XYZ file of C-alpha atoms in Angstrom:
773
model
C 175.065 118.508 149.135
C 174.439 116.221 152.092
C 173.112 112.778 151.197
C 171.977 110.219 153.762
C 171.001 106.590 153.468
C 167.681 105.622 155.013
C 166.712 102.103 156.003
C 163.125 100.942 155.849
C 161.588 99.236 158.844
C 158.344 97.689 157.664
C 156.601 100.558 155.961
C 158.247 103.163 158.155
C 161.393 105.025 157.189
C 164.248 105.056 159.714
C 167.654 106.657 159.243
C 170.280 103.946 159.391
C 172.846 106.525 160.515
C 171.014 109.462 162.115
C 174.136 110.861 163.744
C 176.415 110.599 160.698
C 176.514 114.209 159.472
C 179.017 114.905 156.680
C 181.412 117.791 157.185
C 180.363 121.184 155.855
C 183.130 121.028 153.257
C 181.563 117.966 151.615
C 179.544 118.583 148.481
C 178.361 115.101 147.605
C 178.749 112.304 150.118
C 176.948 109.146 151.036
C 177.038 108.046 154.651
C 175.692 104.627 155.342
C 176.093 102.868 158.675
C 175.463 99.594 156.892
C 178.332 99.985 154.398
C 180.449 102.835 155.675
C 181.087 106.377 154.512
C 181.542 106.945 150.802
C 180.263 103.510 149.879
C 178.722 104.957 146.732
C 175.623 102.781 146.810
C 173.099 102.100 149.565
C 172.083 98.629 150.680
C 169.212 97.036 148.799
C 165.887 98.352 150.010
C 167.374 101.521 151.480
C 166.609 104.938 150.062
C 168.378 108.266 150.000
C 167.515 111.686 151.276
C 169.391 114.874 150.489
C 169.769 118.118 152.401
C 171.069 121.364 150.812
C 174.341 122.541 152.222
C 173.073 126.142 152.360
C 170.548 125.149 154.994
C 173.011 126.217 157.638
C 174.555 124.412 160.569
C 173.230 120.890 160.477
C 172.259 118.729 163.405
C 170.677 115.303 163.168
C 167.260 116.705 164.071
C 167.436 119.592 161.610
C 168.629 117.220 158.911
C 165.552 115.102 159.447
C 163.383 118.195 159.094
C 164.836 118.993 155.665
C 164.080 115.855 153.749
C 162.550 114.478 150.604
C 162.520 111.018 149.071
C 164.477 110.432 145.923
C 164.035 107.525 143.511
C 165.312 104.050 144.328
C 168.840 103.117 143.439
C 172.235 104.771 143.734
C 172.348 108.521 144.250
C 175.638 109.020 142.434
C 176.663 107.755 139.069
C 180.343 107.368 138.329
C 181.776 109.919 135.977
C 179.229 112.746 135.899
C 178.333 112.782 139.620
C 174.632 113.196 138.827
C 171.980 112.736 141.540
C 168.493 111.340 140.907
C 165.600 113.498 139.755
C 164.592 115.611 142.715
C 161.124 115.359 144.180
C 160.329 111.941 142.729
C 158.827 109.161 144.746
C 159.693 105.520 144.050
C 158.511 104.526 140.595
C 155.850 101.937 140.071
C 157.610 98.771 139.036
C 157.130 97.607 135.464
C 155.267 100.680 134.236
C 156.865 104.043 133.695
C 160.366 105.158 132.887
C 161.507 108.746 132.607
C 161.359 110.142 129.109
C 163.640 112.794 127.706
C 160.660 114.564 126.270
C 159.450 115.274 129.822
C 161.535 118.420 129.818
C 159.769 119.691 126.708
C 156.985 121.930 127.976
C 155.240 121.871 124.588
C 154.853 118.108 124.273
C 151.172 118.245 125.160
C 150.300 121.393 123.199
C 148.218 121.072 120.064
C 149.788 123.025 117.233
C 147.865 125.158 114.766
C 148.790 122.688 112.029
C 147.302 119.821 114.035
C 144.140 121.770 114.750
C 143.705 122.685 111.096
C 144.368 119.122 109.966
C 141.452 117.621 111.836
C 139.146 120.627 112.167
C 136.451 119.105 109.940
C 136.767 115.375 110.549
C 137.992 115.279 114.125
C 141.369 114.264 115.569
C 142.872 110.802 115.143
C 142.625 108.973 118.472
C 143.977 105.454 117.930
C 145.017 104.980 121.556
C 141.956 106.635 123.089
C 139.739 104.412 120.962
C 141.020 101.418 122.952
C 140.143 102.983 126.322
C 136.562 102.564 127.457
C 137.045 102.314 131.216
C 139.864 103.032 133.699
C 140.901 99.368 133.828
C 142.143 99.725 130.252
C 144.784 102.204 131.436
C 146.533 99.859 133.827
C 149.028 98.276 131.412
C 150.060 101.473 129.601
C 153.571 102.868 129.936
C 154.468 106.528 130.369
C 154.984 107.122 126.646
C 151.523 105.772 125.863
C 149.965 107.745 128.702
C 151.495 110.913 127.318
C 150.151 110.147 123.868
C 146.785 109.442 125.424
C 146.767 112.775 127.245
C 147.265 114.614 123.971
C 144.533 112.593 122.277
C 142.185 113.364 125.159
C 142.872 117.090 124.833
C 142.289 116.985 121.084
C 139.058 115.023 121.420
C 137.800 117.328 124.171
C 138.554 120.469 122.165
C 136.830 119.023 119.099
C 133.732 117.944 121.053
C 133.212 121.070 123.161
C 133.671 123.231 120.041
C 130.346 121.790 118.888
C 128.482 121.561 122.193
C 129.822 124.392 124.299
C 130.550 123.791 127.968
C 133.340 124.093 130.512
C 136.602 123.716 128.631
C 139.512 125.372 130.444
C 139.185 123.505 133.723
C 139.089 120.090 132.067
C 142.069 120.884 129.836
C 144.028 121.631 132.975
C 143.442 118.255 134.642
C 144.122 115.790 131.808
C 147.296 114.361 133.356
C 145.879 114.464 136.876
C 142.760 112.571 135.776
C 144.831 109.965 133.952
C 147.104 109.502 136.961
C 144.170 109.131 139.357
C 142.452 106.474 137.272
C 145.797 104.773 136.591
C 146.720 104.449 140.263
C 143.351 104.024 141.959
C 140.760 101.342 141.297
C 137.550 103.180 140.524
C 134.657 102.905 141.081
C 135.565 100.941 144.245
C 137.931 103.766 145.102
C 135.959 107.009 145.228
C 137.041 110.164 143.367
C 134.913 113.211 144.208
C 135.366 116.146 141.829
C 134.541 119.512 143.332
C 132.079 121.567 141.211
C 132.314 119.207 138.233
C 133.854 121.728 135.817
C 136.971 119.561 135.920
C 135.221 116.273 135.173
C 134.933 116.117 131.364
C 138.092 114.000 130.998
C 136.869 111.821 133.856
C 133.638 111.233 131.937
C 135.560 110.337 128.779
C 137.571 107.688 130.645
C 134.601 106.154 132.436
C 132.429 104.820 129.650
C 130.808 108.049 128.489
C 133.030 109.232 125.662
C 130.569 108.084 122.992
C 127.942 110.389 124.508
C 130.099 113.467 125.018
C 128.471 115.073 121.964
C 125.234 115.197 124.011
C 126.708 116.994 127.008
C 124.478 119.724 128.484
C 121.749 118.926 125.931
C 118.262 117.661 126.683
C 118.445 113.933 127.372
C 122.250 113.977 127.191
C 125.119 113.913 129.649
C 125.195 116.388 132.492
C 127.863 119.069 132.480
C 128.651 118.077 136.064
C 129.190 114.829 137.947
C 125.927 113.054 138.629
C 125.297 109.924 140.686
C 122.427 108.758 138.491
C 124.612 108.968 135.393
C 127.480 106.652 136.319
C 128.820 104.551 139.208
C 132.103 106.398 138.619
C 130.409 109.586 139.878
C 130.088 108.921 143.623
C 128.812 112.445 144.340
C 127.013 115.074 142.281
C 128.423 118.580 142.286
C 127.460 121.808 140.548
C 128.307 124.185 143.395
C 131.768 124.520 144.867
C 133.545 123.591 148.094
C 131.511 120.448 148.835
C 133.969 117.694 147.893
C 135.929 117.426 151.156
C 132.787 117.152 153.279
C 131.354 114.491 150.973
C 134.651 112.605 150.846
C 134.979 112.657 154.630
C 131.466 111.267 154.980
C 132.295 108.464 152.540
C 135.584 107.720 154.318
C 133.872 107.497 157.699
C 131.140 105.336 156.197
C 133.829 103.078 154.736
C 135.470 102.688 158.124
C 132.161 101.959 159.844
C 131.531 99.164 157.339
C 135.090 97.835 157.620
C 136.049 98.460 154.013
C 139.512 99.347 152.722
C 138.846 101.440 149.601
C 140.461 104.830 149.022
C 138.573 108.124 149.025
C 139.932 111.096 147.068
C 138.565 114.651 146.827
C 139.803 116.930 144.026
C 139.222 120.595 144.842
C 140.390 123.711 143.011
C 142.196 126.663 144.520
C 139.068 128.738 143.931
C 136.718 126.272 145.613
C 139.012 125.969 148.598
C 138.348 129.634 149.397
C 134.868 128.521 150.481
C 134.483 128.229 154.227
C 132.823 124.831 153.956
C 136.116 123.378 152.739
C 137.835 124.455 155.962
C 135.007 123.201 158.122
C 135.461 119.818 156.462
C 139.264 119.845 156.789
C 139.009 120.797 160.439
C 136.666 117.872 161.052
C 138.795 115.473 158.995
C 141.866 116.420 161.001
C 139.994 115.898 164.242
C 138.697 112.477 163.176
C 142.130 111.570 161.745
C 140.379 109.675 158.954
C 142.302 108.186 156.050
C 141.500 110.196 152.933
C 143.303 112.152 150.247
C 142.503 115.726 149.280
C 144.097 116.956 146.059
C 144.348 120.723 145.814
C 144.288 121.543 142.099
C 146.066 124.887 142.165
C 145.663 126.612 138.801
C 145.823 130.154 140.157
C 142.258 130.790 139.010
C 139.004 131.060 140.849
C 135.865 129.800 139.066
C 135.905 132.712 136.660
C 138.964 134.757 135.721
C 140.740 136.841 138.311
C 142.553 138.803 135.575
C 139.907 141.482 135.430
C 140.219 144.138 132.776
C 143.586 142.861 131.592
C 145.214 143.752 134.896
C 146.301 140.203 135.778
C 144.881 140.710 139.227
C 146.177 138.359 141.889
C 143.852 135.520 142.938
C 141.554 136.529 145.749
C 142.523 136.022 149.352
C 145.489 135.378 151.584
C 145.290 131.643 150.876
C 146.055 132.111 147.187
C 149.085 134.188 148.154
C 150.251 131.402 150.431
C 149.864 128.875 147.630
C 151.808 131.128 145.306
C 154.640 131.396 147.838
C 154.722 127.628 148.152
C 154.819 127.204 144.408
C 157.655 129.685 143.971
C 159.789 128.317 146.766
C 162.210 125.931 145.099
C 163.772 124.609 148.307
C 160.421 123.721 149.812
C 159.426 121.867 146.688
C 162.638 119.859 146.839
C 162.793 119.280 150.590
C 159.933 117.689 152.464
C 158.250 115.355 154.729
C 160.112 112.231 155.747
C 160.683 113.582 159.219
C 157.173 112.848 160.433
C 157.417 109.237 159.358
C 160.726 108.967 161.183
C 159.726 110.684 164.385
C 156.494 108.712 164.813
C 158.786 105.832 165.843
C 160.239 107.958 168.650
C 158.957 108.886 172.141
C 156.336 111.615 172.387
C 158.671 114.263 173.801
C 161.052 113.806 170.877
C 158.141 113.860 168.422
C 157.053 117.260 169.728
C 160.589 118.601 169.593
C 161.220 117.418 166.042
C 157.872 118.839 164.909
C 158.976 122.251 166.191
C 162.333 121.826 164.472
C 160.612 120.889 161.223
C 158.411 123.974 161.423
C 161.446 126.150 162.178
C 163.414 124.670 159.310
C 160.618 125.268 156.826
C 160.203 128.776 158.168
C 163.847 129.487 157.282
C 162.903 129.416 153.581
C 159.589 131.260 154.079
C 157.436 128.447 152.748
C 154.934 128.777 155.558
C 151.712 128.027 153.689
C 151.908 124.301 154.257
C 151.521 124.777 158.001
C 147.970 126.009 157.384
C 146.890 122.542 156.270
C 149.020 120.825 158.887
C 147.439 122.858 161.658
C 144.112 121.502 160.418
C 145.493 117.994 160.845
C 146.496 117.194 157.257
C 149.831 115.773 156.151
C 150.929 118.133 153.388
C 152.790 116.963 150.261
C 153.779 119.230 147.406
C 153.642 121.241 145.333
C 153.789 118.704 142.482
C 153.776 119.520 138.762
C 150.255 118.605 137.680
C 151.333 118.036 134.077
C 154.183 115.646 134.842
C 152.593 112.224 134.560
C 155.632 110.475 135.979
C 155.655 112.548 139.143
C 151.895 112.345 139.611
C 151.863 108.554 139.281
C 154.848 108.180 141.580
C 153.397 110.395 144.288
C 149.885 108.927 144.134
C 151.299 105.389 144.160
C 153.325 106.145 147.268
C 150.357 107.728 149.028
C 148.134 104.790 148.167
C 150.726 102.229 149.286
C 151.600 103.902 152.595
C 149.801 102.394 155.538
C 149.316 105.477 157.679
C 146.458 107.005 159.591
C 145.091 110.437 158.873
C 144.171 112.753 156.014
C 146.707 113.803 153.378
C 146.661 116.943 151.242
C 148.488 116.762 147.920
C 149.126 120.171 146.387
C 149.170 119.884 142.577
C 149.994 122.873 140.377
C 148.221 122.910 137.004
C 147.576 125.331 134.177
C 143.981 126.020 133.267
C 143.470 125.656 129.511
C 146.672 123.646 129.165
C 147.641 122.470 125.690
C 145.250 124.674 123.718
C 146.845 127.990 122.845
C 143.581 129.979 122.497
C 142.594 128.878 126.009
C 146.029 129.496 127.478
C 146.024 133.064 126.146
C 142.399 133.924 127.043
C 141.836 135.970 130.185
C 139.250 133.454 131.416
C 141.195 130.434 130.065
C 138.011 129.611 128.101
C 136.361 128.582 131.352
C 132.822 128.392 130.001
C 132.285 128.587 126.247
C 129.631 128.427 123.575
C 130.449 126.854 120.217
C 133.812 128.025 118.860
C 136.265 127.697 115.992
C 138.748 124.988 116.947
C 141.736 126.677 115.278
C 141.291 130.208 116.603
C 139.142 129.555 119.663
C 136.825 132.374 118.569
C 133.391 131.759 120.019
C 130.373 131.743 117.708
C 127.879 133.730 119.736
C 124.297 134.088 118.598
C 123.517 137.547 117.275
C 121.042 139.517 119.333
C 119.590 142.988 119.064
C 119.959 143.286 122.800
C 122.675 142.850 125.395
C 122.494 140.180 128.055
C 120.414 140.964 131.114
C 123.651 140.698 133.096
C 125.249 143.516 131.112
C 122.132 145.700 131.368
C 122.245 145.252 135.130
C 125.944 146.116 135.336
C 125.660 149.187 133.100
C 122.594 150.422 134.981
C 124.487 150.051 138.250
C 127.366 152.074 136.792
C 124.883 154.823 135.921
C 123.510 154.825 139.474
C 127.001 154.812 140.982
C 127.938 157.915 139.006
C 125.146 159.712 140.868
C 125.605 158.048 144.260
C 129.096 157.644 145.728
C 127.759 155.282 148.394
C 127.076 152.465 145.917
C 129.482 149.528 146.017
C 129.375 146.124 144.354
C 130.033 142.726 145.938
C 130.366 139.344 144.251
C 131.623 135.887 145.184
C 134.382 135.078 142.667
C 131.950 135.657 139.798
C 132.945 139.008 138.342
C 132.409 137.812 134.798
C 129.199 135.902 135.428
C 127.502 138.678 137.408
C 128.705 141.615 135.305
C 130.701 143.084 138.174
C 133.827 143.205 136.045
C 132.025 145.811 133.873
C 131.241 147.799 137.006
C 134.850 147.461 138.096
C 136.101 149.087 134.905
C 134.300 152.252 135.914
C 134.836 151.985 139.675
C 137.818 149.739 140.453
C 137.883 150.821 144.100
C 134.181 150.141 144.682
C 134.032 146.407 143.937
C 134.718 143.631 146.427
C 135.383 140.065 145.317
C 135.063 137.975 148.474
C 136.019 134.652 146.871
C 133.639 131.715 146.821
C 132.118 132.779 150.122
C 128.463 133.720 149.757
C 127.814 133.677 153.505
C 130.599 136.171 154.069
C 129.440 138.277 151.099
C 125.993 138.799 152.631
C 127.183 139.684 156.126
C 130.005 141.826 154.716
C 127.343 143.764 152.827
C 125.325 144.088 156.036
C 128.341 145.647 157.718
C 128.779 148.078 154.837
C 125.114 149.050 155.127
C 125.608 149.728 158.833
C 128.198 152.317 157.886
C 125.884 154.119 155.478
C 127.046 152.611 152.195
C 124.658 151.225 149.565
C 125.845 147.682 148.828
C 124.614 145.683 145.812
C 125.277 141.956 146.265
C 125.366 140.305 142.824
C 124.985 136.536 143.218
C 123.307 133.859 141.137
C 119.925 132.850 142.505
C 121.061 129.273 143.147
C 124.286 130.432 144.844
C 122.528 132.821 147.217
C 120.960 129.706 148.751
C 124.359 129.176 150.399
C 124.075 132.464 152.267
C 120.447 132.254 153.308
C 120.910 132.261 157.078
C 122.897 135.473 156.704
C 120.115 136.998 154.578
C 117.648 136.210 157.357
C 119.666 136.901 160.497
C 122.168 139.533 159.436
C 120.135 141.539 156.908
C 116.380 140.998 157.257
C 116.186 140.768 161.044
C 118.112 144.035 161.347
C 116.201 145.622 158.454
C 119.423 146.700 156.764
C 119.269 148.213 153.251
C 121.262 145.574 151.407
C 120.329 145.128 147.740
C 120.420 141.647 146.199
C 120.777 141.273 142.423
C 119.890 137.641 141.735
C 121.115 136.654 138.279
C 120.224 133.355 136.524
C 116.742 133.319 138.034
C 114.422 130.637 136.719
C 115.447 127.976 134.218
C 119.027 128.335 133.005
C 119.340 125.952 130.073
C 122.462 123.850 129.674
C 123.659 124.232 133.262
C 120.576 122.289 134.314
C 119.216 121.601 137.757
C 122.338 122.532 139.737
C 122.163 126.169 138.641
C 118.395 126.525 138.251
C 117.157 129.611 140.105
C 113.808 128.134 141.082
C 113.593 128.942 144.772
C 114.555 132.585 145.350
C 110.995 133.975 145.163
C 109.875 131.552 147.847
C 112.872 132.041 150.137
C 113.153 135.836 149.779
C 109.521 136.975 149.656
C 108.690 135.159 152.906
C 110.931 137.561 154.846
C 109.349 140.548 156.618
C 109.889 144.065 155.203
C 111.864 143.082 152.102
C 110.942 144.458 148.660
C 110.971 141.745 145.957
C 110.933 142.544 142.238
C 111.275 140.807 138.875
C 111.593 142.582 135.497
C 109.808 141.471 132.340
C 112.365 143.148 130.048
C 115.597 145.120 130.082
C 113.906 148.500 130.636
C 112.148 147.168 133.718
C 115.463 145.755 134.969
C 117.204 149.102 134.573
C 114.404 150.815 136.475
C 114.551 148.205 139.217
C 118.263 148.882 139.708
C 117.319 152.529 140.211
C 114.503 151.491 142.555
C 116.840 149.450 144.756
C 119.337 152.298 144.844
C 116.577 154.572 146.115
C 115.318 152.171 148.805
C 117.331 153.035 151.878
C 115.162 151.892 154.757
C 114.910 148.106 154.239
C 116.339 145.198 152.249
C 115.434 144.802 148.590
C 116.037 142.308 145.819
C 115.345 141.689 142.167
C 115.694 138.551 140.066
C 116.466 138.407 136.352
C 116.958 135.589 133.870
C 119.864 134.194 131.952
C 120.096 135.347 128.344
C 119.517 138.507 126.344
C 116.904 141.211 126.657
C 113.954 141.306 124.286
C 115.348 144.163 122.186
C 113.308 147.133 123.357
C 113.868 150.693 122.178
C 115.064 151.892 125.573
C 114.609 155.572 124.790
C 110.884 154.964 124.230
C 110.794 153.506 127.737
C 112.358 156.638 129.231
C 115.834 155.138 129.654
C 118.679 157.600 129.056
C 121.662 156.651 126.846
C 123.820 155.988 129.923
C 121.166 153.468 131.081
C 120.130 155.546 134.069
C 116.745 154.292 135.199
C 113.842 155.807 137.100
C 112.656 154.398 140.450
C 109.339 152.575 140.205
C 106.418 153.219 142.565
C 106.795 150.492 145.179
C 104.326 147.630 144.913
C 102.532 148.701 141.746
C 101.653 146.368 138.870
C 101.556 147.440 135.228
C 98.698 146.696 132.844
C 100.150 145.427 129.568
C 96.988 144.410 127.701
C 93.276 144.760 128.344
C 90.733 141.943 128.128
C 87.632 140.549 129.763
C 87.526 136.775 130.118
C 90.808 135.793 131.721
C 93.450 137.738 133.647
C 97.013 136.533 133.084
C 99.402 137.899 135.720
C 103.062 137.252 134.972
C 105.923 137.753 137.395
C 109.198 138.551 135.659
C 110.164 137.008 132.351
C 106.904 134.952 132.027
C 105.075 138.219 131.300
C 106.329 137.842 127.737
C 104.904 134.327 127.556
C 101.612 135.686 128.878
C 101.539 138.264 126.069
C 102.227 135.520 123.522
C 99.524 133.348 125.109
C 97.060 136.235 124.855
C 97.723 136.382 121.116
C 97.004 132.655 120.819
C 93.825 133.023 122.874
C 92.637 135.877 120.688
C 92.881 133.573 117.679
C 90.591 131.214 119.570
C 88.138 133.972 120.394
C 89.173 134.551 124.004
C 89.828 138.057 125.365
C 92.755 138.088 127.823
C 94.097 140.777 130.135
C 97.856 140.694 130.740
C 99.402 142.300 133.809
C 103.089 142.685 134.656
C 103.233 142.109 138.418
C 106.703 143.689 138.822
C 106.508 143.170 142.602
C 105.911 140.029 144.587
C 106.258 141.979 147.797
C 104.533 144.256 148.489
C 101.636 143.176 146.268
C 99.467 145.631 144.364
C 96.290 144.729 146.264
C 94.203 147.361 144.507
C 94.997 145.883 141.095
C 94.349 142.337 142.339
C 90.900 143.315 143.672
C 90.031 144.949 140.366
C 91.193 141.955 138.314
C 89.373 139.483 140.570
C 86.097 141.371 140.303
C 86.255 141.955 136.553
C 87.424 138.531 135.350
C 85.945 135.073 135.895
C 89.383 133.452 135.591
C 92.747 134.516 137.010
C 96.032 132.742 136.203
C 99.415 133.620 137.685
C 102.547 132.535 135.838
C 106.067 132.427 137.278
C 109.367 130.731 136.584
C 109.812 129.589 140.133
C 108.867 126.888 142.581
C 105.678 126.267 144.509
C 105.495 128.737 147.394
C 106.437 131.808 145.382
C 104.450 134.619 143.754
C 101.240 132.600 143.364
C 101.235 131.768 147.071
C 101.331 135.441 147.982
C 98.514 136.243 145.541
C 96.331 133.384 146.833
C 97.003 134.380 150.444
C 95.671 137.864 149.721
C 92.692 136.656 147.651
C 91.602 134.248 150.380
C 92.004 136.695 153.256
C 90.195 139.398 151.288
C 87.275 137.067 150.571
C 87.828 137.252 146.817
C 87.930 133.474 146.516
C 84.509 133.073 148.133
C 82.597 133.827 144.949
C 82.862 132.630 141.359
C 86.505 133.486 140.660
C 88.479 130.556 139.280
C 92.164 130.797 140.127
C 95.022 128.720 138.700
C 98.695 129.047 139.680
C 101.282 128.086 137.054
C 104.679 127.414 138.620
C 107.599 125.135 137.919
C 106.678 121.532 138.756
C 107.678 119.999 142.066
C 110.717 118.280 140.581
C 114.062 119.271 139.114
C 114.229 120.157 135.419
C 117.336 118.703 133.794
C 119.595 120.421 131.258
C 118.465 121.433 127.779
C 117.715 124.707 126.033
C 115.644 127.206 127.977
C 112.787 126.767 125.466
C 112.878 122.991 125.953
C 112.874 123.406 129.714
C 109.919 125.831 129.663
C 107.937 123.384 127.566
C 108.817 120.489 129.855
C 107.857 122.563 132.884
C 104.539 123.533 131.263
C 104.909 127.311 131.632
C 105.465 128.428 128.031
C 102.929 130.377 125.950
C 101.099 127.358 124.545
C 100.651 125.800 127.985
C 99.407 129.100 129.426
C 96.823 129.429 126.652
C 95.776 125.793 127.010
C 95.304 126.258 130.763
C 93.113 129.308 130.156
C 90.947 127.428 127.664
C 90.595 124.474 130.030
C 89.476 126.671 132.933
C 87.024 128.505 130.660
C 85.653 125.171 129.465
C 86.684 125.766 125.868
C 88.316 123.266 123.533
C 92.061 123.065 124.154
C 93.021 123.094 120.481
C 94.702 126.375 119.637
C 94.744 128.164 116.320
C 98.259 128.783 115.003
């Protein structure tokens, strides 16, 4: 072992003896120009760096390239010849001391006995009860912080068991969140959490713990960060890969205003697969702006990558690079003083030492860090994301260092940490409904029907058995889109592109060019991220790409960030495309078959979150394998005959129209109900008939202004059908965002449920609005 003494010049590190290289036969030596070889203790204020003897022939320059700070104080202790804990940065004075229990990996795990003890009444949280805001953390020592982390986990598990929500991600960042709020001074210092799945602990530490029982409920806390909710949430986030861009904007704004606060972005290894993250890092490196990006590497994308019990590797070359970094012990122990040293030297020497540093790191194959450095970031890590001591030390050093430029801190965490049911689950209990705290078993509502997502996936399997051209594409959402079910049947015909919706769309366009039949399964709100590709790469070229837009309409507890309100407006405006929406699971299955049969243009269908309505599928002509029948393109379906008012529903609202017709019948009003099925092309023959035979026409959709109703009105006006006595009323979602709650609560708030439809009909007819029940 080579050990060198380093002097500090201001805030820059300089070797006090850069040419003093110990002989290769030495195993543990201190060379200090200030005190002489073998002095045993460095001068006050100096620090030590160590270089492994196996690194090969050492030169001063190579030695500087293989470096890492140790703690302050002597490197060798008499008697046992022990060197300081490797990888640690200088400790924060007067706060934390290393604890023996640090080596116990189970210290933060909640035992079954503990879970059973407080299952009914909740966990004891004497320390957490004293913490209302981050300032209350500042005087705690490491032992108290560790106790607090366990109390936070227990309280989170107990709360989410009753509310449902995103559990696994927040369990994995307990120590990281504590360390961030311990070191930085929020809300003056800005912490931007990517996506927001990770932010439950952050909410608990920033004045919102007392309201955690309301999370994702109507009038309660948001499941994501939200600017209007707290000054500690500087940026709202429900979609991934946005944090670095937002943080860079805040850092530049800070500099323009002459402020000195810190800006930190926390992004997961899944979110960093999104191209926007690299666009932001490239810009940050170019601007050389002071900011910190923390890469929370938990080896998981948003939803599990261990499909079908195969423990599939995380998607993409980047995840492989991160894994290599994590596994490389030497790289973890040897890092980054060289840049601080060489910045004091002439430019030619700086360039030479940078090449030497890159060569030295290449000798141990830890090449992933150069990716971030090529983008202009100073890379530090990987660091154990569950070691509070290390996290506080590293963050303190980063905060205290007066340097220029962005820093990337690579932190390795375990999703679901400390809760055995989450640790053992394939999805790490990423998103959960209510569950039993001891076993982790989720208490799912019983339904006669499967989810619409599963009906879609199984119908696609049935089509793929008949058509070898069919392939599935998703953006790191195999569980959420049902593509993992498709993958069980056709493991070689599914492509997970990572969180990269733009790439997913154009990738599908390329597949279509080669004669394949791609189905792109993406949430309605996520497809917004790939819209230019839908227009330019698919629609403009009239390529037969099929879009399956899950979570269309109001989505309940996920609220406004995931609401699929806009897809009808942004898809149906495109030339040539076929746009569909099913009113039940049988219609969905048939629409999958319809899209599979359309091979001359783009097509899409939207379907809601939740379960089907429980139809007898055989009575609808659906075979046991869920093979559907292609629908006649652009044809509506009459569901109920009437005379006074025509209710035309698009998609799931058809069922509300049927319920409204029942209410109207009790009030003496005869209503026709039509299932539109298609927004484009419209069934113009049916619309003419309805307009001529009914004095009132009402369209109902779970989408924004500019959707289905706009297309119907455009036709009615151009065809002259609005020139007479027809009264037309469009019922859409209001021109505002609907916040989280149950789907029933959201429909009522939006004014598109059955009672509002019936009341609208009565008002247009001039009848009393009171409804018989």
